[in-house]
Amino acid sequence: MMKYLLSACLIAQFSMALACIIPTGNEPSTILFQKDKAPKSFIIKTKKFKIKIDKQANGTYLYQSWGAQSPITAKPSLVIKNGTVEYETQGDRYYYNFKNKGYDYTVVKEFGGAKYMYTLMVSDKNKNTVLTEDGEIVNK
């Protein structure tokens, strides 16, 4: 009897966990993703920049950027704190969002083919895109 009761409890817990992460079709396509599934740190290089994104202890994200030829051991040319991450279930995309002096910085990580692709997008306070650059993951 105890074995059946334990099995029923485990099935109920598993069902509740799945209900939290499987889209039903009624929610918006962009949702806040489970924080433990988003990458905690990565570095991308675009034509003009190296960008490092790190998850902080408080759960927000830190954006740091350098010129493309600068080492990441140098002082960053731009640092933005308190970024967020969102996950879009359709298209398997992560959006790392940062705000700084009226500009929105977004690094999009999306699955395409056999690997992830990265794009930096910067828009002004009127939502006009002022920069878009594709990037690739790098070690340093």
Short mmCIF file of C-alpha atoms in Angstrom, two decimals:
data_model
loop_
_atom_site.label_atom_id
_atom_site.label_comp_id
_atom_site.label_asym_id
_atom_site.label_seq_id
_atom_site.Cartn_x
_atom_site.Cartn_y
_atom_site.Cartn_z
CA MET A 1 0.00 0.00 0.00
CA MET A 2 2.84 2.37 0.91
CA LYS A 3 4.51 1.70 -2.46
CA TYR A 4 1.32 2.72 -4.31
CA LEU A 5 0.90 5.87 -2.25
CA LEU A 6 4.51 6.89 -2.90
CA SER A 7 4.08 6.21 -6.63
CA ALA A 8 0.93 8.33 -6.75
CA CYS A 9 2.70 11.22 -5.00
CA LEU A 10 5.65 11.05 -7.40
CA ILE A 11 3.37 10.97 -10.44
CA ALA A 12 1.45 13.98 -9.12
CA GLN A 13 4.67 15.94 -8.52
CA PHE A 14 6.03 15.04 -11.95
CA SER A 15 2.76 16.07 -13.60
CA MET A 16 2.78 19.43 -11.79
CA ALA A 17 6.40 20.05 -12.83
CA LEU A 18 5.57 19.34 -16.47
CA ALA A 19 2.51 21.58 -16.33
CA CYS A 20 4.82 24.44 -15.32
CA ILE A 21 7.15 24.07 -18.31
CA ILE A 22 5.07 22.69 -21.17
CA PRO A 23 3.26 25.44 -23.11
CA THR A 24 -0.49 24.99 -23.40
CA GLY A 25 -0.93 27.38 -26.31
CA ASN A 26 -2.78 29.94 -24.19
CA GLU A 27 0.26 31.83 -22.89
CA PRO A 28 2.26 34.45 -24.82
CA SER A 29 5.07 33.06 -26.96
CA THR A 30 7.74 34.80 -24.84
CA ILE A 31 7.94 33.65 -21.24
CA LEU A 32 10.42 34.03 -18.45
CA PHE A 33 12.49 30.90 -18.72
CA GLN A 34 13.60 28.71 -15.89
CA LYS A 35 16.66 30.50 -14.56
CA ASP A 36 18.68 27.32 -14.17
CA LYS A 37 18.33 26.47 -17.89
CA ALA A 38 19.72 29.74 -19.30
CA PRO A 39 23.52 29.81 -19.76
CA LYS A 40 25.22 31.48 -16.81
CA SER A 41 28.10 33.01 -18.76
CA PHE A 42 29.25 33.33 -22.35
CA ILE A 43 31.36 35.53 -24.62
CA ILE A 44 30.50 36.44 -28.19
CA LYS A 45 32.45 38.37 -30.79
CA THR A 46 30.79 40.53 -33.43
CA LYS A 47 32.48 42.56 -36.14
CA LYS A 48 32.98 45.50 -33.75
CA PHE A 49 32.68 44.09 -30.22
CA LYS A 50 33.43 41.35 -27.73
CA ILE A 51 30.54 40.94 -25.34
CA LYS A 52 30.55 38.96 -22.12
CA ILE A 53 27.31 38.15 -20.34
CA ASP A 54 27.40 36.77 -16.79
CA LYS A 55 24.67 35.72 -14.42
CA GLN A 56 25.07 37.49 -11.07
CA ALA A 57 24.43 36.10 -7.59
CA ASN A 58 21.18 38.11 -7.35
CA GLY A 59 19.81 36.42 -10.52
CA THR A 60 20.26 39.40 -12.86
CA TYR A 61 22.74 39.52 -15.74
CA LEU A 62 25.82 41.67 -16.31
CA TYR A 63 26.75 42.97 -19.80
CA GLN A 64 30.35 43.92 -20.50
CA SER A 65 31.76 44.91 -23.88
CA TRP A 66 35.14 45.69 -25.42
CA GLY A 67 36.36 46.54 -28.90
CA ALA A 68 36.64 43.43 -31.05
CA GLN A 69 40.45 43.45 -30.90
CA SER A 70 40.71 44.19 -27.16
CA PRO A 71 41.38 41.40 -24.68
CA ILE A 72 38.66 40.78 -22.12
CA THR A 73 41.29 41.17 -19.43
CA ALA A 74 41.27 44.92 -20.24
CA LYS A 75 38.80 47.31 -18.66
CA PRO A 76 35.44 47.01 -20.48
CA SER A 77 34.30 50.01 -22.52
CA LEU A 78 30.68 49.46 -21.42
CA VAL A 79 29.20 47.75 -18.34
CA ILE A 80 25.44 47.37 -17.82
CA LYS A 81 23.98 45.75 -14.70
CA ASN A 82 20.57 44.30 -13.87
CA GLY A 83 19.87 42.57 -17.18
CA THR A 84 17.14 39.99 -17.60
CA VAL A 85 16.75 36.86 -19.71
CA GLU A 86 13.61 35.70 -21.48
CA TYR A 87 13.02 32.52 -23.41
CA GLU A 88 10.77 32.18 -26.44
CA THR A 89 9.39 28.69 -26.75
CA GLN A 90 8.66 29.02 -30.46
CA GLY A 91 12.02 29.25 -32.18
CA ASP A 92 14.14 28.30 -29.15
CA ARG A 93 15.45 31.84 -28.53
CA TYR A 94 16.98 33.47 -25.47
CA TYR A 95 16.79 37.27 -25.14
CA TYR A 96 19.31 38.90 -22.80
CA ASN A 97 17.95 42.41 -22.22
CA PHE A 98 19.82 45.42 -20.84
CA LYS A 99 18.98 49.13 -20.55
CA ASN A 100 21.52 51.97 -20.52
CA LYS A 101 21.00 55.72 -20.97
CA GLY A 102 17.88 55.42 -23.14
CA TYR A 103 19.19 52.52 -25.21
CA ASP A 104 18.07 48.90 -25.15
CA TYR A 105 20.75 46.27 -25.69
CA THR A 106 19.56 42.80 -26.57
CA VAL A 107 21.68 39.75 -27.25
CA VAL A 108 19.62 37.08 -28.96
CA LYS A 109 20.74 33.49 -28.76
CA GLU A 110 18.79 31.22 -31.08
CA PHE A 111 19.14 27.69 -32.28
CA GLY A 112 19.64 27.41 -36.02
CA GLY A 113 20.66 24.23 -37.75
CA ALA A 114 23.19 22.39 -35.63
CA LYS A 115 24.36 25.29 -33.44
CA TYR A 116 23.32 28.44 -31.64
CA MET A 117 23.57 31.79 -33.43
CA TYR A 118 24.01 35.13 -31.65
CA THR A 119 22.89 38.64 -32.59
CA LEU A 120 23.48 41.96 -30.84
CA MET A 121 20.68 44.50 -31.34
CA VAL A 122 20.73 48.04 -29.98
CA SER A 123 17.71 50.34 -30.19
CA ASP A 124 17.12 53.92 -29.06
CA LYS A 125 14.34 55.27 -26.83
CA ASN A 126 11.99 55.42 -29.84
CA LYS A 127 12.60 51.70 -30.51
CA ASN A 128 14.58 52.50 -33.69
CA THR A 129 17.31 49.94 -34.32
CA VAL A 130 20.70 51.68 -34.33
CA LEU A 131 22.90 48.57 -34.52
CA THR A 132 22.53 44.92 -35.45
CA GLU A 133 25.53 42.61 -35.59
CA ASP A 134 25.78 38.85 -35.77
CA GLY A 135 28.29 37.21 -33.49
CA GLU A 136 29.80 33.89 -32.62
CA ILE A 137 30.77 32.28 -29.37
CA VAL A 138 34.43 32.64 -28.35
CA ASN A 139 36.53 31.60 -25.39
CA LYS A 140 38.39 34.91 -24.86
#
